[in-house]
């Protein structure tokens, strides 16, 4: 009897936890989504336990063989011991949590835990736009900006797993404060939160005569403004929105030049909700970087948009199982 090999991927986000069985080709075989509990970290761990048990049973019923469990999560992860060191404000008390030790009580399968930007880079290397190269950078652009670097086929993790915080690379030392404690990071310009905040600053400084009726609504209630509105206005050729998005792309372009100088990749893959289905962002950055930095390094790099879609986080988490050497 033929038994299909697969891995169990679990992607932990601020609003949802996506879990699924993924085969060696990156195809999602079975999938479920759960709301991320807000009560406590213990409730999140309960969901993870139930997920492992549920999918182990589903795999057995379907005749699948699970080779391992891969978990991706926001925050800083000590990869060697499988512990979340510092989480995210979007997930309740998501700090200093020994996820792997906890789950080992409920499964004998090998378990891998990493930062979700690292798992994105792995997914692009194993299944996605960076197949065929051993030197790549994965950038996730959403609420924040995450990064993962694979050099000579190995993921760069640093001393304990905290390497690759590329969104916190400073591109303007006199820029706005970043929540990491630095100033002018890529994230304060090119993340969803950063784009919204820069647009709010512009609205605050605009004269009433320069405001459309739509902008007046948001000027009076700026907390309701998100990057979604800013992109919509950009596409409608609204000058103040074009300035904001152009600044985001310029900051990201300079950051990418710094990354190229540091890591000498051949491919940089952009993913995340901010760039999904916006191929023009990759094209624009590709054009920008050709006129900046060392031509011997810059000229050999392709900027590509991820094609993994809405399942990128799940596929990325699961791909850790196949990435082990």
XYZ file of N, CA and C in Angstrom, residues 104-292:
567
model
N 6.350 17.740 23.134
C 6.952 16.409 23.189
C 6.188 15.475 24.124
N 5.351 16.064 24.981
C 4.531 15.248 25.866
C 3.410 14.529 25.105
N 3.117 15.032 23.880
C 1.935 14.543 23.165
C 2.254 13.909 21.814
N 3.516 13.939 21.416
C 3.890 13.308 20.149
C 5.354 12.875 20.198
N 5.648 11.799 19.497
C 7.037 11.344 19.390
C 7.693 11.848 18.111
N 6.941 12.622 17.318
C 7.467 13.155 16.063
C 8.541 14.216 16.334
N 9.535 14.340 15.449
C 10.486 15.454 15.579
C 9.750 16.785 15.382
N 10.118 17.795 16.166
C 9.437 19.088 16.127
C 10.478 20.176 15.891
N 10.147 21.118 14.997
C 11.038 22.226 14.687
C 10.278 23.534 14.886
N 10.928 24.497 15.502
C 10.317 25.804 15.775
C 11.238 26.902 15.303
N 10.676 27.876 14.577
C 11.497 29.002 14.131
C 10.624 30.238 13.934
N 11.279 31.355 13.817
C 10.622 32.615 13.485
C 9.946 32.503 12.124
N 8.765 33.120 11.979
C 7.998 32.932 10.737
C 8.653 33.562 9.508
N 9.528 34.531 9.699
C 10.248 35.071 8.538
C 11.327 34.089 8.071
N 11.946 33.398 9.023
C 12.903 32.347 8.646
C 12.205 31.216 7.900
N 11.025 30.833 8.389
C 10.315 29.733 7.716
C 9.852 30.152 6.329
N 9.550 31.444 6.144
C 9.209 31.947 4.814
C 10.398 31.778 3.868
N 11.591 32.147 4.342
C 12.794 31.999 3.511
C 13.028 30.533 3.158
N 12.814 29.646 4.123
C 12.982 28.212 3.862
C 11.988 27.743 2.804
N 10.727 28.185 2.931
C 9.698 27.776 1.967
C 10.053 28.222 0.553
N 10.562 29.436 0.421
C 10.936 29.932 -0.906
C 12.137 29.156 -1.448
N 13.018 28.742 -0.569
C 14.197 27.968 -0.966
C 13.818 26.554 -1.383
N 12.909 25.932 -0.631
C 12.536 24.541 -0.895
C 11.493 24.422 -1.999
N 10.476 25.324 -1.978
C 9.334 25.175 -2.874
C 9.090 26.355 -3.818
N 9.656 27.517 -3.508
C 9.184 28.736 -4.152
C 10.108 29.377 -5.166
N 10.139 30.703 -5.128
C 10.816 31.506 -6.142
C 12.337 31.409 -6.071
N 12.885 30.869 -4.988
C 14.344 30.791 -4.851
C 14.883 29.383 -5.043
N 14.056 28.483 -5.555
C 14.558 27.151 -5.854
C 15.692 27.245 -6.871
N 16.764 26.505 -6.625
C 17.875 26.516 -7.560
C 18.995 27.446 -7.167
N 18.807 28.211 -6.091
C 19.891 29.065 -5.604
C 20.153 28.748 -4.144
N 21.401 28.867 -3.723
C 21.754 28.615 -2.326
C 21.965 29.903 -1.541
N 21.741 31.059 -2.183
C 21.983 32.339 -1.528
C 20.799 33.266 -1.779
N 19.993 33.445 -0.749
C 18.760 34.218 -0.932
C 18.379 34.933 0.349
N 17.500 35.909 0.171
C 16.897 36.621 1.303
C 15.391 36.580 1.118
N 14.683 36.262 2.185
C 13.232 36.346 2.179
C 12.792 37.508 3.052
N 11.943 38.360 2.522
C 11.421 39.501 3.287
C 9.904 39.399 3.363
N 9.365 39.445 4.567
C 7.918 39.439 4.748
C 7.462 40.837 5.134
N 6.544 41.368 4.341
C 6.041 42.722 4.587
C 4.564 42.655 4.926
N 4.270 42.939 6.163
C 2.898 42.937 6.650
C 2.773 43.995 7.723
N 2.245 43.634 8.880
C 2.185 44.572 10.004
C 3.576 45.079 10.331
N 4.558 44.183 10.277
C 5.960 44.550 10.436
C 6.739 44.102 9.208
N 8.066 44.118 9.320
C 8.933 43.629 8.242
C 9.870 42.592 8.836
N 9.756 41.357 8.339
C 10.609 40.282 8.820
C 11.592 39.847 7.758
N 12.649 39.162 8.183
C 13.655 38.726 7.227
C 14.252 37.384 7.576
N 14.647 36.662 6.550
C 15.374 35.414 6.721
C 16.437 35.326 5.649
N 17.628 34.837 6.005
C 18.756 34.792 5.072
C 19.286 33.366 4.974
N 19.384 32.848 3.768
C 20.017 31.560 3.518
C 21.284 31.817 2.719
N 22.404 31.379 3.272
C 23.708 31.584 2.642
C 24.393 30.238 2.462
N 24.788 29.942 1.223
C 25.422 28.659 0.902
C 24.551 27.476 1.365
N 23.231 27.662 1.266
C 22.304 26.589 1.600
C 21.974 26.452 3.064
N 22.546 27.304 3.907
C 22.283 27.252 5.346
C 21.578 28.523 5.804
N 20.574 28.354 6.656
C 19.892 29.510 7.224
C 20.800 30.148 8.265
N 20.981 31.456 8.171
C 21.801 32.172 9.140
C 20.948 32.459 10.373
N 21.331 31.882 11.512
C 20.560 32.062 12.746
C 21.313 32.863 13.800
N 22.618 32.989 13.694
C 23.366 33.727 14.693
C 23.622 32.908 15.940
N 23.889 33.586 17.049
C 24.290 32.926 18.294
C 23.220 31.971 18.816
N 21.956 32.423 18.845
C 20.903 31.558 19.390
C 19.634 31.522 18.535
N 19.667 32.196 17.390
C 18.505 32.161 16.514
C 17.911 33.510 16.199
N 18.507 34.580 16.723
C 17.922 35.906 16.551
C 18.384 36.666 15.321
N 19.228 36.042 14.482
C 19.715 36.737 13.286
C 18.588 36.949 12.281
N 18.800 37.903 11.368
C 17.842 38.119 10.286
C 16.759 39.126 10.580
N 16.921 39.933 11.635
C 15.927 40.977 11.915
C 16.142 42.149 10.949
N 15.923 41.869 9.674
C 16.266 42.827 8.632
C 15.345 44.047 8.623
N 14.130 43.886 9.124
C 13.223 45.027 9.184
C 13.705 46.101 10.136
N 14.658 45.748 11.005
C 15.183 46.713 11.964
C 16.570 47.201 11.571
N 16.814 47.189 10.276
C 18.002 47.823 9.714
C 17.686 49.310 9.532
N 18.516 50.172 10.093
C 18.278 51.626 10.012
C 18.614 52.143 8.620
N 17.694 52.888 8.030
C 17.941 53.535 6.745
C 17.925 55.055 6.881
N 17.620 55.549 8.091
C 17.645 56.989 8.360
C 17.872 57.180 9.852
N 19.110 57.558 10.215
C 19.439 57.650 11.636
C 18.701 58.798 12.325
N 18.120 59.700 11.557
C 17.322 60.791 12.123
C 15.826 60.560 11.934
N 15.472 59.326 11.596
C 14.083 59.015 11.296
C 13.235 58.788 12.526
N 11.986 58.380 12.324
C 11.062 58.153 13.440
C 11.538 57.026 14.352
N 11.104 57.086 15.606
C 11.424 56.028 16.555
C 10.789 54.715 16.107
N 11.521 53.632 16.325
C 10.997 52.295 16.025
C 10.742 51.575 17.344
N 9.811 50.634 17.344
C 9.507 49.915 18.583
C 10.644 49.015 19.041
N 11.667 48.835 18.191
C 12.817 48.023 18.602
C 13.781 48.819 19.481
N 13.609 50.154 19.516
C 14.494 51.006 20.293
C 15.443 51.832 19.454
N 15.479 51.567 18.145
C 16.339 52.322 17.245
C 15.510 53.399 16.534
N 16.094 53.990 15.513
C 15.414 55.037 14.744
C 15.506 54.744 13.255
N 14.490 55.166 12.531
C 14.543 55.114 11.080
C 14.730 53.743 10.485
N 14.199 52.711 11.139
C 14.307 51.346 10.600
C 13.439 51.191 9.349
N 13.767 50.194 8.546
C 12.940 49.889 7.375
C 11.485 49.754 7.793
N 11.247 49.109 8.929
C 9.884 48.826 9.382
C 9.051 50.083 9.615
N 9.675 51.180 10.031
C 8.871 52.385 10.307
C 8.425 53.066 9.020
N 8.972 52.644 7.883
C 8.574 53.206 6.591
C 7.799 52.198 5.727
N 8.225 50.944 5.718
C 7.752 50.007 4.698
C 6.831 48.905 5.209
N 6.510 48.891 6.494
C 5.522 47.943 7.005
C 4.129 48.543 6.872
N 3.106 47.708 7.070
C 1.746 48.233 7.047
C 1.548 49.290 8.113
N 2.070 49.021 9.301
C 1.967 49.988 10.403
C 2.737 51.256 10.067
N 3.938 51.097 9.514
C 4.763 52.257 9.174
C 4.126 53.128 8.114
N 3.570 52.511 7.088
C 2.913 53.270 6.015
C 1.730 54.053 6.576
N 0.939 53.407 7.421
C -0.204 54.103 8.026
C 0.263 55.267 8.889
N 1.313 55.053 9.676
C 1.811 56.118 10.554
C 2.390 57.291 9.774
N 3.115 57.010 8.695
C 3.674 58.099 7.896
C 2.545 58.894 7.207
N 1.498 58.187 6.802
C 0.356 58.868 6.197
C -0.366 59.736 7.227
N -0.482 59.246 8.445
C -1.119 60.030 9.517
C -0.357 61.323 9.762
N 0.972 61.254 9.720
C 1.793 62.453 9.898
C 1.517 63.464 8.795
N 1.384 62.954 7.580
C 1.113 63.859 6.462
C -0.265 64.512 6.603
N -1.250 63.734 7.022
C -2.593 64.296 7.204
C -2.601 65.368 8.291
N -1.829 65.120 9.329
C -1.776 66.071 10.439
C -1.205 67.410 9.994
N -0.295 67.379 9.032
C 0.392 68.597 8.599
C -0.222 69.258 7.368
N -1.240 68.615 6.780
C -1.883 69.205 5.608
C -2.853 70.317 5.988
N -2.873 71.347 5.172
C -3.880 72.394 5.354
C -5.239 71.856 4.911
N -6.302 72.357 5.530
C -7.650 71.878 5.220
C -7.992 72.065 3.742
N -7.408 73.087 3.119
C -7.711 73.343 1.698
C -7.113 72.266 0.792
N -6.142 71.493 1.311
C -5.502 70.455 0.517
C -6.148 69.077 0.714
N -7.196 69.041 1.524
C -7.820 67.767 1.861
C -9.067 67.504 1.029
N -9.175 66.292 0.530
C -10.427 65.871 -0.081
C -11.399 65.525 1.042
N -12.653 65.316 0.700
C -13.636 64.948 1.725
C -13.254 63.640 2.405
N -12.727 62.697 1.612
C -12.334 61.408 2.172
C -11.189 61.561 3.158
N -10.224 62.403 2.810
C -9.092 62.620 3.706
C -9.507 63.355 4.969
N -10.485 64.231 4.868
C -10.969 64.951 6.050
C -11.532 63.986 7.082
N -12.204 62.937 6.601
C -12.756 61.925 7.511
C -11.640 61.286 8.321
N -10.547 60.929 7.652
C -9.453 60.259 8.337
C -8.577 61.225 9.126
N -8.546 62.483 8.728
C -7.784 63.449 9.508
C -8.411 63.617 10.885
N -9.725 63.533 10.939
C -10.409 63.657 12.226
C -10.401 62.388 13.045
N -10.098 61.280 12.412
C -10.073 59.992 13.122
C -8.934 59.138 12.568
N -7.719 59.599 12.821
C -6.556 58.991 12.179
C -6.297 57.555 12.635
N -6.796 57.189 13.820
C -6.559 55.827 14.309
C -7.235 54.765 13.443
N -8.217 55.171 12.635
C -8.915 54.219 11.768
C -8.164 53.963 10.461
N -7.126 54.749 10.218
C -6.399 54.654 8.955
C -5.452 53.462 8.944
N -5.460 52.687 7.849
C -4.536 51.568 7.682
C -3.828 51.697 6.335
N -2.870 50.830 6.108
C -2.150 50.853 4.831
C -3.075 50.509 3.661
N -4.154 49.795 3.938
C -5.103 49.447 2.883
C -5.659 50.699 2.225
N -6.051 51.674 3.039
C -6.561 52.935 2.487
C -5.466 53.678 1.723
N -4.252 53.649 2.257
C -3.156 54.383 1.624
C -2.866 53.807 0.239
N -2.847 52.486 0.105
C -2.626 51.863 -1.201
C -3.777 52.177 -2.157
N -4.980 52.200 -1.633
C -6.140 52.517 -2.468
C -6.021 53.942 -3.015
N -5.607 54.860 -2.169
C -5.435 56.252 -2.606
C -4.257 56.375 -3.568
N -3.206 55.592 -3.330
C -2.057 55.584 -4.235
C -2.499 55.183 -5.639
N -3.298 54.118 -5.705
C -3.767 53.634 -7.002
C -4.721 54.624 -7.668
N -5.323 55.504 -6.852
C -6.204 56.544 -7.383
C -5.430 57.824 -7.708
N -4.086 57.743 -7.640
C -3.207 58.861 -8.002
C -3.311 60.039 -7.027
N -3.646 59.777 -5.772
C -3.713 60.848 -4.784
C -2.280 61.235 -4.378
N -1.870 62.502 -4.573
C -0.469 62.898 -4.363
C 0.074 62.561 -2.977
N -0.688 62.825 -1.922
C -0.166 62.600 -0.571
C 0.046 61.113 -0.308
N -0.782 60.272 -0.884
C -0.604 58.824 -0.740
C 0.583 58.345 -1.582
N 0.750 58.921 -2.767
C 1.887 58.551 -3.612
C 3.202 58.893 -2.920
N 3.242 60.028 -2.233
C 4.451 60.401 -1.494
C 4.760 59.364 -0.413
N 3.731 58.913 0.281
C 3.899 57.968 1.378
C 4.379 56.609 0.870
N 3.748 56.096 -0.168
C 4.137 54.789 -0.715
C 5.507 54.867 -1.376
N 5.778 55.963 -2.079
C 7.086 56.105 -2.711
C 8.203 56.143 -1.676
N 7.932 56.787 -0.527
C 8.920 56.816 0.555
C 9.149 55.404 1.090
N 8.071 54.641 1.243
C 8.191 53.263 1.733
C 9.051 52.426 0.794
N 8.808 52.551 -0.492
C 9.558 51.768 -1.476
C 11.018 52.218 -1.535
N 11.240 53.516 -1.406
C 12.612 54.024 -1.417
C 13.384 53.527 -0.200
N 12.747 53.585 0.983
C 13.405 53.097 2.202
C 13.711 51.609 2.090
N 12.750 50.854 1.559
C 12.967 49.426 1.383
C 14.078 49.160 0.373
N 14.140 49.962 -0.673
C 15.187 49.797 -1.690
C 16.576 50.026 -1.101
N 16.723 51.095 -0.299
C 18.027 51.338 0.332
C 18.370 50.223 1.315
N 17.360 49.745 2.047
C 17.602 48.626 2.950
C 18.056 47.389 2.197
N 17.440 47.127 1.074
C 17.802 45.957 0.266
C 19.218 46.095 -0.286
N 19.606 47.296 -0.663
C 20.995 47.513 -1.098
C 21.961 47.150 0.035
N 21.628 47.559 1.261
C 22.467 47.201 2.414
C 22.540 45.681 2.586
N 21.397 45.021 2.408
C 21.359 43.559 2.539
C 22.218 42.894 1.468
N 22.139 43.410 0.252
C 22.934 42.841 -0.847
C 24.422 43.011 -0.569
N 24.805 44.184 -0.084
C 26.206 44.423 0.258
C 26.674 43.482 1.365
N 25.771 43.138 2.278
C 26.136 42.312 3.432
C 26.151 40.826 3.117
N 25.154 40.348 2.349
C 24.966 38.904 2.190
C 25.248 38.370 0.789
N 25.355 39.241 -0.207
C 25.655 38.811 -1.578
C 24.706 37.704 -2.064
N 23.370 37.949 -1.991
C 22.416 36.940 -2.469
C 22.277 37.007 -3.986
N 21.646 35.981 -4.544
C 21.298 36.043 -5.960
C 19.818 36.357 -6.155
N 19.004 36.052 -5.129
C 17.567 36.285 -5.209
C 17.064 36.878 -3.898
N 16.172 37.853 -3.993
C 15.441 38.359 -2.831
C 13.958 38.188 -3.125
N 13.268 37.447 -2.248
C 11.847 37.170 -2.445
C 11.030 37.994 -1.453
N 10.058 38.729 -1.982
C 9.162 39.533 -1.151
C 7.856 38.794 -0.947
N 7.393 38.736 0.290
C 6.124 38.095 0.593
C 5.371 38.873 1.652
N 4.188 38.386 1.998
C 3.374 39.049 3.011
C 2.219 39.816 2.404
N 1.256 40.133 3.244
C 0.027 40.770 2.778
C 0.216 42.110 2.103
N 1.277 42.823 2.469
C 1.480 44.162 1.911
C 1.832 44.123 0.430
N 2.521 43.088 0.000
C 2.964 43.027 -1.397
C 2.217 41.989 -2.229
N 1.393 41.172 -1.582
C 0.687 40.118 -2.301
C -0.119 40.695 -3.463
N 0.087 40.131 -4.656
C -0.588 40.554 -5.885
C -0.221 41.979 -6.313
N 0.902 42.480 -5.809
C 1.398 43.794 -6.232
C 2.783 43.621 -6.848
N 2.806 43.003 -8.008
C 4.064 42.710 -8.706
C 4.852 43.977 -8.984
N 4.160 45.093 -9.133
C 4.825 46.357 -9.454
C 5.794 46.797 -8.361
N 5.566 46.348 -7.125
C 6.485 46.727 -6.050
C 7.848 46.079 -6.278
N 7.860 44.795 -6.618
C 9.128 44.113 -6.902
C 9.821 44.744 -8.104
N 9.044 45.068 -9.137
C 9.600 45.678 -10.348
C 10.200 47.045 -10.050
N 9.488 47.837 -9.240
C 9.970 49.182 -8.897
C 11.250 49.119 -8.087
N 11.306 48.205 -7.116
C 12.519 48.048 -6.305
C 13.690 47.596 -7.173
N 13.410 46.679 -8.100
C 14.459 46.217 -9.011
C 15.054 47.399 -9.781
N 14.206 48.306 -10.229
C 14.674 49.489 -10.953
C 15.459 50.421 -10.038
N 14.952 50.625 -8.816
C 15.612 51.529 -7.867
C 17.037 51.080 -7.551
N 17.214 49.802 -7.252
C 18.514 49.357 -6.743
C 19.589 49.350 -7.815
N 19.191 49.353 -9.097
C 20.192 49.359 -10.168
C 21.042 50.625 -10.149
N 20.549 51.670 -9.519
C 21.263 52.952 -9.495
C 21.891 53.234 -8.135
N 21.974 52.222 -7.291
C 22.522 52.401 -5.948
C 23.480 51.253 -5.635
